[in-house]
XYZ file of C-alpha atoms in Angstrom:
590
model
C 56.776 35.177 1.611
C 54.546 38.159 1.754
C 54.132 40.157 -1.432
C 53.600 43.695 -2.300
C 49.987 44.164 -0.316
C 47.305 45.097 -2.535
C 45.946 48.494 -1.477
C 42.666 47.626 -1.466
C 39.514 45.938 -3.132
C 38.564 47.015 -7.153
C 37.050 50.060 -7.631
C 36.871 49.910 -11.472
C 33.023 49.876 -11.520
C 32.835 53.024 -9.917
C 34.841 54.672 -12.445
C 33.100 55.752 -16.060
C 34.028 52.919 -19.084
C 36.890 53.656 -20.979
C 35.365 54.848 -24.383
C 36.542 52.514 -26.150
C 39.011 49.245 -25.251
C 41.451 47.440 -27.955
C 44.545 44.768 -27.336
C 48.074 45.089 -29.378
C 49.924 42.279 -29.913
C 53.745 43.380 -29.637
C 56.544 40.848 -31.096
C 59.928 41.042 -29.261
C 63.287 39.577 -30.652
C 67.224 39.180 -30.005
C 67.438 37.765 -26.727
C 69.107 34.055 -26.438
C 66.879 31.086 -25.885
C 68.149 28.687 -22.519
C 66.935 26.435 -20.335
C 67.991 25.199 -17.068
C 66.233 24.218 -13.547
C 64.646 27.560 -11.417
C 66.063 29.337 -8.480
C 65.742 28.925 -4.812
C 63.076 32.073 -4.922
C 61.553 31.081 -7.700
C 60.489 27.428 -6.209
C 59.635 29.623 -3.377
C 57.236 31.688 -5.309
C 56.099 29.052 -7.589
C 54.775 26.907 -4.675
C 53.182 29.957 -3.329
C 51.462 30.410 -6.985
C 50.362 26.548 -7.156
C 48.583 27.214 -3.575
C 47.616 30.279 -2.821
C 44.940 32.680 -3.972
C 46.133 34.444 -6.823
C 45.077 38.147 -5.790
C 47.207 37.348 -2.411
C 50.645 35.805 -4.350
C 50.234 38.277 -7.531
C 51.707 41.415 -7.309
C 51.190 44.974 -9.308
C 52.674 48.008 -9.995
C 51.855 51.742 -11.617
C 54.356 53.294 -14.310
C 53.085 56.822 -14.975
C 53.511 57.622 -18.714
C 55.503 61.737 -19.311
C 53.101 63.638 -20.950
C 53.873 63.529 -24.654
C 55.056 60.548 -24.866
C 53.288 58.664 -28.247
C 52.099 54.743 -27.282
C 54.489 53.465 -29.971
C 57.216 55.078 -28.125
C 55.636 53.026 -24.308
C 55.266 49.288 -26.198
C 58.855 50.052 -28.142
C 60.092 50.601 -24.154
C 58.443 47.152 -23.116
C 59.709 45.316 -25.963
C 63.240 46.728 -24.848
C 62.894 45.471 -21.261
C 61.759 42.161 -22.496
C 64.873 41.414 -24.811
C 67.090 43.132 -22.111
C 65.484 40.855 -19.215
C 65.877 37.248 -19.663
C 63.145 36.898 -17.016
C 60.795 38.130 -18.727
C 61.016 36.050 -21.144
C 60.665 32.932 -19.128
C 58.020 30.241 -18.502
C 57.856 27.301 -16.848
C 56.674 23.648 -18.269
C 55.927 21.023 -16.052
C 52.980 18.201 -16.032
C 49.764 18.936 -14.350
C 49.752 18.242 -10.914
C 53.672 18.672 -10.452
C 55.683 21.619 -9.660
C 57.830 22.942 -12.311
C 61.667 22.280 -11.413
C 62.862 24.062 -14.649
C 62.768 27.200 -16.655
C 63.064 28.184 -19.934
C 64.157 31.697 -21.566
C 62.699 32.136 -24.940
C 64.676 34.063 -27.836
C 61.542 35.722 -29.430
C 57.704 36.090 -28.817
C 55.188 38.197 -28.582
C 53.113 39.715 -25.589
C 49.733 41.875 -25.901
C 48.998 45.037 -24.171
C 45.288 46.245 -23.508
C 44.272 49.977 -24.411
C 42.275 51.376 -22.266
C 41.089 54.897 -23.837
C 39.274 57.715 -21.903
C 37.623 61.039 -22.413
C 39.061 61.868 -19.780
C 40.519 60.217 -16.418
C 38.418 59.800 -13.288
C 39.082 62.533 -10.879
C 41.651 60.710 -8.617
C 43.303 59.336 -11.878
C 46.596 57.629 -10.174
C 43.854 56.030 -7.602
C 41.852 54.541 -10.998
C 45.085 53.260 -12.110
C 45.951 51.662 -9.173
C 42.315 50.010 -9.920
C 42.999 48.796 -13.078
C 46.656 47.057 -11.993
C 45.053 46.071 -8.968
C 42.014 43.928 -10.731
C 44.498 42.387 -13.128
C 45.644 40.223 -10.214
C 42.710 38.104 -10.085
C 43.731 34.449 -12.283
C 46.282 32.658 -11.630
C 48.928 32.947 -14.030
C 49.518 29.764 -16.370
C 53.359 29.525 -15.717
C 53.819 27.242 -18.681
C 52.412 29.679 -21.500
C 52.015 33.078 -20.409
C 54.040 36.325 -20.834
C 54.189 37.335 -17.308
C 53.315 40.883 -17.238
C 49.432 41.234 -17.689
C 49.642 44.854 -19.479
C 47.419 47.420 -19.430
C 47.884 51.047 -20.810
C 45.314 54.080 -19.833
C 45.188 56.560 -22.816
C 43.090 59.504 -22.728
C 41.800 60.326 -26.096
C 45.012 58.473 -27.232
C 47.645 59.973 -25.571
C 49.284 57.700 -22.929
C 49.080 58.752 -19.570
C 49.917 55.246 -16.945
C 50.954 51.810 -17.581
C 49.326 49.619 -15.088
C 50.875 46.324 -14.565
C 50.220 42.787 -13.034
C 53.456 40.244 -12.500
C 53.553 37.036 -11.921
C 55.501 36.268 -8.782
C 57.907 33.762 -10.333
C 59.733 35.839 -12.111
C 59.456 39.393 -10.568
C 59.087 40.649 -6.316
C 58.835 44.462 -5.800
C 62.484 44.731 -6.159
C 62.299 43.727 -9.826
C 59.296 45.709 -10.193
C 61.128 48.750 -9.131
C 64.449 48.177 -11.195
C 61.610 47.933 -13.979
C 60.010 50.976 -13.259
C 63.049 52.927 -13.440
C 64.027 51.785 -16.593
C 60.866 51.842 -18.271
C 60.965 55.512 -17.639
C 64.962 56.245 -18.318
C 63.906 54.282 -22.144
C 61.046 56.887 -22.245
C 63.803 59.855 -21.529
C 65.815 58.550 -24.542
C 68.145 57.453 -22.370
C 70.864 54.162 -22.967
C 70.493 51.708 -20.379
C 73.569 50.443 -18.970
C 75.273 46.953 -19.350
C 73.622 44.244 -16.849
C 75.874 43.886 -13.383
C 73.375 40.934 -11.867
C 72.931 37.496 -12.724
C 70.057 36.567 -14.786
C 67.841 33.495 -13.370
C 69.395 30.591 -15.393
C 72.929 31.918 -13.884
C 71.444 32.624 -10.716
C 69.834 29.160 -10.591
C 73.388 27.488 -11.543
C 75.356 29.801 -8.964
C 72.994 27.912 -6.440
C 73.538 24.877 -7.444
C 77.268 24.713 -6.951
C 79.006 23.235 -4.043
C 79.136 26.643 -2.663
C 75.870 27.649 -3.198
C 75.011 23.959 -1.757
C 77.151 24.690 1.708
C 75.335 27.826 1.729
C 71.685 26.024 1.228
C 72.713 23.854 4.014
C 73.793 26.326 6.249
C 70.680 28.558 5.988
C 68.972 25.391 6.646
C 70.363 24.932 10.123
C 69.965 28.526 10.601
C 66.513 28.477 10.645
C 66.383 25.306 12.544
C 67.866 26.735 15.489
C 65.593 29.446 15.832
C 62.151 26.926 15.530
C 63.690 24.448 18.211
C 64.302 27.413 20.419
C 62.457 30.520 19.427
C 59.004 31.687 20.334
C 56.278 29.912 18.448
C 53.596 33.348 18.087
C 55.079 36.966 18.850
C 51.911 37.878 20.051
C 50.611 34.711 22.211
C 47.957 36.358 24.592
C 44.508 35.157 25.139
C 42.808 37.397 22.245
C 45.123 36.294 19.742
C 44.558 34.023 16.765
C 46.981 31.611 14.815
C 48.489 32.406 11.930
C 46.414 30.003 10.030
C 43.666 32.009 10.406
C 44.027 35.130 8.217
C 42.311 38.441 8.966
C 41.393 41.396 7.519
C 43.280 44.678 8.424
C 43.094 48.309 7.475
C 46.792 49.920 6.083
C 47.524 52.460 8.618
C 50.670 54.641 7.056
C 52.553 56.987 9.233
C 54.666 60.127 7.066
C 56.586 62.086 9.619
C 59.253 64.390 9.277
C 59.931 63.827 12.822
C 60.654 60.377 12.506
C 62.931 61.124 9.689
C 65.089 63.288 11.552
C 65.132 61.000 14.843
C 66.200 58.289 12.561
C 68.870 60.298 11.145
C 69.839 61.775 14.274
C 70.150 58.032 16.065
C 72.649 56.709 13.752
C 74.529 59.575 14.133
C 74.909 59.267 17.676
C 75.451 55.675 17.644
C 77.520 55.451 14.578
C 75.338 52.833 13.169
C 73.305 52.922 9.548
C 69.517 53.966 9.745
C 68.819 50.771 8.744
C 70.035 49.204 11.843
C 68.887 51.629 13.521
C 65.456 51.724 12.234
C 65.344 47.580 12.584
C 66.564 48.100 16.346
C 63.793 50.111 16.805
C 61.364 47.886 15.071
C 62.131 44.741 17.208
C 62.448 46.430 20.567
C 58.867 47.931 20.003
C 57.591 44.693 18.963
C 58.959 42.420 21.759
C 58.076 45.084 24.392
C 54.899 44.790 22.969
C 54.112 40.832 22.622
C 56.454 41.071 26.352
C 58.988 38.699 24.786
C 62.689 38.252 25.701
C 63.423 37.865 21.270
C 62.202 39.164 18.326
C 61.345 36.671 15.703
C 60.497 39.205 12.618
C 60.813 37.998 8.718
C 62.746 40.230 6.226
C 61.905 39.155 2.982
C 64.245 42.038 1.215
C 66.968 41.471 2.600
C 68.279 38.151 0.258
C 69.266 41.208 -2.565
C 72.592 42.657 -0.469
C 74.507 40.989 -2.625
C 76.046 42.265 -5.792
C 74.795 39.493 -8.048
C 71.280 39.667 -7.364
C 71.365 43.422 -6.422
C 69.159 44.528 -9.589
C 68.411 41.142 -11.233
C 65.159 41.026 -12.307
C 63.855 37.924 -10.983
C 62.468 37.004 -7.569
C 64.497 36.685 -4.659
C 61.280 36.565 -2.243
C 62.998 33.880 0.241
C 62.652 35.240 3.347
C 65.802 36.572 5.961
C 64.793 35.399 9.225
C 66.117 37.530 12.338
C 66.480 36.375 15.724
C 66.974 39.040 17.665
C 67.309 39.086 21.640
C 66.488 41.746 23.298
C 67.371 41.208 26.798
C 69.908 44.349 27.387
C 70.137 46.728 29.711
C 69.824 49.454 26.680
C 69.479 50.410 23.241
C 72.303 51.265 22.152
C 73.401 47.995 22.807
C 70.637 46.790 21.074
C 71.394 48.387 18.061
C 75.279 47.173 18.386
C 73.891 43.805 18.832
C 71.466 43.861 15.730
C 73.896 44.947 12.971
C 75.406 41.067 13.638
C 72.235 39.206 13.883
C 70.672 40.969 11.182
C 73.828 40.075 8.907
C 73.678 37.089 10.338
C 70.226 36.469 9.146
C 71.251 37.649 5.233
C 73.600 35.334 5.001
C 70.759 32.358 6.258
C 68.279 33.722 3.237
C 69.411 31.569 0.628
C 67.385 27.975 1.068
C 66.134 25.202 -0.999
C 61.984 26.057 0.106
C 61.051 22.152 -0.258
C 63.519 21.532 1.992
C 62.746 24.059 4.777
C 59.549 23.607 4.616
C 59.899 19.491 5.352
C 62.298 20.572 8.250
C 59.665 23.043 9.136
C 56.719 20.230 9.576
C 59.195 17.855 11.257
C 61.055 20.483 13.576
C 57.001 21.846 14.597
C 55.735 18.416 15.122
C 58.527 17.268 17.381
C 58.424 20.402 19.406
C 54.319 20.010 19.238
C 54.330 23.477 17.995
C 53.173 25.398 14.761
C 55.606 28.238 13.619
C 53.866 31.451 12.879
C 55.319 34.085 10.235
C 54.074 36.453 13.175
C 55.997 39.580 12.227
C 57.262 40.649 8.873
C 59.222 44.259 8.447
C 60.080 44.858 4.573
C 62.392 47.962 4.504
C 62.468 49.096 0.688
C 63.238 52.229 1.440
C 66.825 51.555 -0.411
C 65.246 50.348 -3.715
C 66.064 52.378 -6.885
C 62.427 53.281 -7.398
C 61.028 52.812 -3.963
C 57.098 51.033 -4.480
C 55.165 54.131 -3.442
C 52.040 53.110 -5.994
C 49.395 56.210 -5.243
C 49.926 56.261 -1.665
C 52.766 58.604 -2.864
C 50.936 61.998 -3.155
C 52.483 65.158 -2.246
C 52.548 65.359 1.300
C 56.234 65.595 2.214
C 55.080 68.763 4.248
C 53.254 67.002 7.176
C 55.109 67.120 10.377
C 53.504 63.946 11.705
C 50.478 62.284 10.148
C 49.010 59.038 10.891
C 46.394 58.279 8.006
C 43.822 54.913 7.031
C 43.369 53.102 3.922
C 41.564 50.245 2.965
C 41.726 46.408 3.785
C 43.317 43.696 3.238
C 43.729 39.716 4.358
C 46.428 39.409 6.461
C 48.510 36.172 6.617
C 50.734 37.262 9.357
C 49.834 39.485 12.696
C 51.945 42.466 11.828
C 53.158 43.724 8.680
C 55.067 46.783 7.931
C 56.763 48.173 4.813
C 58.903 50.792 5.113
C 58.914 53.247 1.813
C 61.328 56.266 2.674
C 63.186 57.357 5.663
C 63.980 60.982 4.504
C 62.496 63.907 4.082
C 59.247 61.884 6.132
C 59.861 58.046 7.567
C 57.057 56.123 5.308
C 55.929 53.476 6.697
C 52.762 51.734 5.895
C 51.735 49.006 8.886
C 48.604 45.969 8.389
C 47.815 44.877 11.913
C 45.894 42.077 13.153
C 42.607 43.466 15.082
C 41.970 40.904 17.339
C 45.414 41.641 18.560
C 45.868 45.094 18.257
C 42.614 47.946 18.097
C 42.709 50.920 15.639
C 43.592 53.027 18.583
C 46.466 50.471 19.684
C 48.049 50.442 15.796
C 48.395 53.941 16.077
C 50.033 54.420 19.368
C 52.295 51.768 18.162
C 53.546 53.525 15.032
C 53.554 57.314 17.129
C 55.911 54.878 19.860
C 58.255 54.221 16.993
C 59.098 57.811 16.233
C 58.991 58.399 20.178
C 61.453 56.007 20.854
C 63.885 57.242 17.288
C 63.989 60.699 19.391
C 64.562 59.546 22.519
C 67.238 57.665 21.132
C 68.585 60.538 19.107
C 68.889 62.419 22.345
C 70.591 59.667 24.302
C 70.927 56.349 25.204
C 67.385 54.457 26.417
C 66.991 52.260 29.268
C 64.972 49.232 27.824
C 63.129 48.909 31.221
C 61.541 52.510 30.353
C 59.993 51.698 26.781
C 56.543 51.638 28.244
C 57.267 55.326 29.674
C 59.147 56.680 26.433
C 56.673 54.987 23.896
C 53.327 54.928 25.693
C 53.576 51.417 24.143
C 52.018 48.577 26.795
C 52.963 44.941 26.590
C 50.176 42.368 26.222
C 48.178 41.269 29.111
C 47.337 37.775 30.004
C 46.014 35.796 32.656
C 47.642 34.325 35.926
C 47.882 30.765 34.166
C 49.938 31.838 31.327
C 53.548 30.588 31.558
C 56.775 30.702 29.947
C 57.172 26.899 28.541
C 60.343 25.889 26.099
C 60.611 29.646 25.132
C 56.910 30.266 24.271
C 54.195 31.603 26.180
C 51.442 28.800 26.729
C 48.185 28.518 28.548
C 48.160 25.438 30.479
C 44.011 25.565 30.527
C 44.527 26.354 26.215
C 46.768 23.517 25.965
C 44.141 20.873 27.885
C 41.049 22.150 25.999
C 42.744 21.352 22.099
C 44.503 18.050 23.477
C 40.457 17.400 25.116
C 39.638 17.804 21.321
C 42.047 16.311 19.216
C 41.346 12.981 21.365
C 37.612 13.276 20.855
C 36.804 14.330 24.111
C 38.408 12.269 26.318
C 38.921 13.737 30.072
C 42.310 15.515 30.230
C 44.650 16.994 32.826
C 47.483 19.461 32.296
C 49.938 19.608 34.948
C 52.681 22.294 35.071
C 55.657 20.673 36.577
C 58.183 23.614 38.034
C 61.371 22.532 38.871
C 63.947 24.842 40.396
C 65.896 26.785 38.205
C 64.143 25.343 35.144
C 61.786 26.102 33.064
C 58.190 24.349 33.618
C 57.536 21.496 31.352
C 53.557 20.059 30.919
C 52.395 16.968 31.292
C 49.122 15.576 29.860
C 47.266 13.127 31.416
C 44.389 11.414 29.542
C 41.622 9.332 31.306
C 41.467 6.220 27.769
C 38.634 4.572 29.497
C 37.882 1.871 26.705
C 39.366 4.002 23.935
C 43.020 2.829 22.127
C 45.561 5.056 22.410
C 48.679 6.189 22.325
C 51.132 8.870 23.363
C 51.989 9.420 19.531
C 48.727 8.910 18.369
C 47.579 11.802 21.302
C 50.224 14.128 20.452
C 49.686 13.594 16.588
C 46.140 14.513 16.825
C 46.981 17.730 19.019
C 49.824 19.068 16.371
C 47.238 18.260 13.729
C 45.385 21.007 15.506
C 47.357 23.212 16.859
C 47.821 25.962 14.065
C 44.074 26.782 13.916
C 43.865 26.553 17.852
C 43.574 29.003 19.820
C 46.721 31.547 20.966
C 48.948 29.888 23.491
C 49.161 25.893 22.544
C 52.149 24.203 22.559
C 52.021 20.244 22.918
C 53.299 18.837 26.531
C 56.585 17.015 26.712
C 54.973 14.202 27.955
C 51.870 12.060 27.883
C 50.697 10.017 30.517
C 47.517 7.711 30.041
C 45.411 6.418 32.563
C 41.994 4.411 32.721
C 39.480 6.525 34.282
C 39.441 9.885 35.913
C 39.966 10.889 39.282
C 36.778 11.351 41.837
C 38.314 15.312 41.978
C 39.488 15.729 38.612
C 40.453 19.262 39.512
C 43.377 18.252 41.312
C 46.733 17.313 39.897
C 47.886 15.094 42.596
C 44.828 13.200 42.120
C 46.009 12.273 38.622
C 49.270 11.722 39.605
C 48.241 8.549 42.031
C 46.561 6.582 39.458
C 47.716 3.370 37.466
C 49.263 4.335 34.544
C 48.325 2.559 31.146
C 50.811 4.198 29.060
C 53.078 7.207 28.881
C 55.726 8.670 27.035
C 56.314 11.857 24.483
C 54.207 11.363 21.967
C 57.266 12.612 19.676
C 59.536 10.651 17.114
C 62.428 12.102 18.722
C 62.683 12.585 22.554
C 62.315 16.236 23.725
């Protein structure tokens, strides 16, 4: 699951020292101690935590502080959410070297916050801030032991003026963070909190857990399977793309347009569809026009909060919705008629046990010889409570159409967007992989979203035109690339990694074409004196196909002979050899 992106690398040391720095220990009481086994999301997360880089899987937020408002008065309002949030209150023992499976909700403790004090605030204070929440990231979070919010409050000459925050994924995703935000400041108004609607984790955990929540586990599981047997592998398979286990860096490019906002709006009037459909519509047509796909294969990782008894818990939820969209109609308004389904279709899939999925993930990929890339992710939080703005936030709701730069970041996926706000401006904030898309190329595609919202507030859109209403062009590749088993592949791709995997041994790819069908490869391998066999040759090629190059998928069959032709150039050279050994290479036939 992707998390809330970091906005950039520290800039603490460029900022003057607080003047001086001290840490408060806060006790918290009256909550009710439990125990039972973790969520769905938070196995997700916690496996995430155990593997990842912690700046990457960490996430952070920014709570500015009302003027006025006395530091007893800010710790008083984070004891409150931690008796009020069972979450918070929750760690997670397990033996080194194994994954926790339960969690445990403590009645009392304590938690420290760090006081940062200043003369005064650098000059872009929100942008320090940001700094400081941003740096507390780094260190993985000990989910055993420690309080989960890494606190940090910036005083200037004692008078509070931002709280800013690291969480540890397992118990909080940008959804909790804003329900937290909120609240945080409604305490500070002197306001009374109402009673809790969601489910807290432990009840979460134990709604999952029933046969229903089993059916639905198993059901989300076969969801998901469909699409790997018979979606595309990589969105954007083209020869200057990389796999997805190769991450990049890429610059946030954010878009604020008041145009946007009112093509959105004026789209789902005409088509009597929600902005959210109509926005997601928008999204995936623009995409697979782009990569020239007949789908879109795009993750939606907040989508798994629709429902009522998760809808402000304040836990993580971060399993991904995954939406299989095809796109081959004549228009867009059918498009967005056809979306509305598969996206709901795709909420009600987002509920999984992650070990599971993930073991039908490597089994379903090495059958299919293929490696499943999170290619595309669109997070629309646009509907949160408290919408995650951070300092990107500023003032600027006057700009008619702006497209504007920020800083770096890895990049574990080839396109990322979050959407912020769709009214007064559309917000959205995009991270795109460079060696598939150029500055100049990110841009045009963000200006081709709002171009295609107004066409389609106007009228209906021919899907064949997207290239003339966007400006938008799809991805160019060379005469060998093919369609094969619903990916794009490049036959000459395909024959250099299987040359590798088998340590160099001569290779063939033939593209068999049958009519009306779609091609299938074959591999043929020249053993010489070298043991081998079909599984053996396709397990070494799946072993390197997700840091291959773009446009590998495995052959469906494997055919080895002796030697190699006098013309090894020619397929029907191959062909009229003596075969050694052949067959798919795959545990189950394809």
């Amino acid at each position: 699951m992707t998390p809330t992106p970091a906005v950039g690398k520290d800039t603490m040391h460029q900022n003057p020292p607080p003047l001086t720095t001290t840490t408060v220990t806060v006790a918290y009481a009256g909550g009710d101690e439990r125990r039972g086994p973790v969520t769905m999301g938070q196995a997700n997360m916690i496996r995430c935590i155990l593997r990842d880089d912690p700046t990457h899987i960490n996430i952070h937020d920014v709570w500015p502080v009302p003027e006025g408002t006395t530091p007893a008065a800010v710790t008083d309002a984070l004891r409150a959410l931690a008796v009020r949030h069972e979450g918070l209150r929750t760690t997670f023992p397990h033996p080194p070297g194994a994954a926790p499976v339960d969690q445990v909700v403590a009645a009392e403790g304590t938690f420290t916050v760090t006081v940062l004090d200043h003369a005064e605030l650098p000059g872009d204070p929100a942008e320090y801030a940001e700094s400081v929440a941003r740096a507390a990231r780094a260190g993985r979070f000990a989910l055993e032991r420690e309080f989960p919010m890494r606190i940090t409050l910036l005083t200037v000459t004692g008078q509070p003026a931002y709280v800013a925050l690291a969480f540890s994924h397992a118990v909080a995703d940008g959804s909790a963070m804003a329900i937290l935000r909120e609240e945080f400041a409604e305490l500070l108004a002197g306001k009374e909190l109402p009673g809790l609607t969601s489910l807290p984790p432990v009840d979460l955990a134990a709604v999952e857990a029933s046969p229903a929540g089993l059916r639905k586990s198993e059901a989300s599981l076969r969801y998901w399977e469909r699409i790997l047997r018979t979606g595309p592998q990589e969105m954007f398979a083209e020869p200057r793309g990389r796999r997805p286990g190769t991450d990049e860096e890429a610059r946030q490019l954010t878009l604020r347009s008041r145009r946007g906002a009112r093509a959105l709006a004026g789209a789902a009037r005409r088509t009597g569809h929600p902005e959210a459909t109509v926005l997601m519509a928008a999204w995936c047509a623009l995409v697979s026009h782009r990569a020239d796909q007949d789908s879109c294969v795009t993750a939606v990782p907040s989508a798994n909060r629709f429902h009522a008894r998760v809808a402000r818990s304040v836990t993580t939820t971060s399993q991904d919705a995954l939406l299989h969209l095809d796109v081959r109609v004549e228009t867009f308004d059918a498009l967005v008629t056809r979306t509305w389904g598969a996206v709901l279709n795709a909420y009600r899939h987002s509920q999984f046990d992650s070990v599971r999925l993930w073991e039908m993930i490597d089994r379903v990929t090495a059958e299919r010889g293929s490696h499943f890339g999170r290619d595309v992710v669109f997070n629309d939080v646009s509907a949160l409570p408290a919408p995650l703005l951070g300092t990107d936030a500023q003032d600027r709701d006057e700009a008619e159409q702006e497209l504007t730069w920020g800083p770096p970041q890895a990049l574990p996926t080839r396109l990322l967007a979050f959407t912020y706000r769709t009214a007064p401006q559309l917000h959205i904030s995009l991270w795109a992989a460079p060696s598939v898309f150029a500055a100049e190329e990110a841009e045009g595609f963000l200006a081709g979203l709002v171009l295609l919202l107004e066409a389609a507030a106007a009228g209906d859109v021919p899907m064949e035109a997207l290239a003339e209403v966007t400006g938008v062009r799809p991805a160019e590749r060379g005469p060998d690339w093919l369609r094969v088993d619903g990916c794009w592949v490049s036959p000459d791709a395909v024959r250099e990694t299987l040359g590798r995997a088998v340590g160099g041994l001569p290779v063939w790819v033939q593209v068999n074409e049958a009519s009306g069908a779609e091609p299938h490869l074959t591999a043929y391998i020249a053993c010489g004196e070298t043991p081998l066999t079909p599984t053996e040759a396709h397990r070494a090629l799946t072993a390197l196909i997700p840091a291959a190059g773009s446009g590998v998928l495995a052959p469906h069959r494997y055919v080895l002979v002796e030697n190699p032709p006098a013309e090894p150039d020619r397929s029907d050279a191959w062909r009229r050899l003596n075969t050694i050994d052949e067959g798919t290479g795959r545990s189950r036939q394809v």
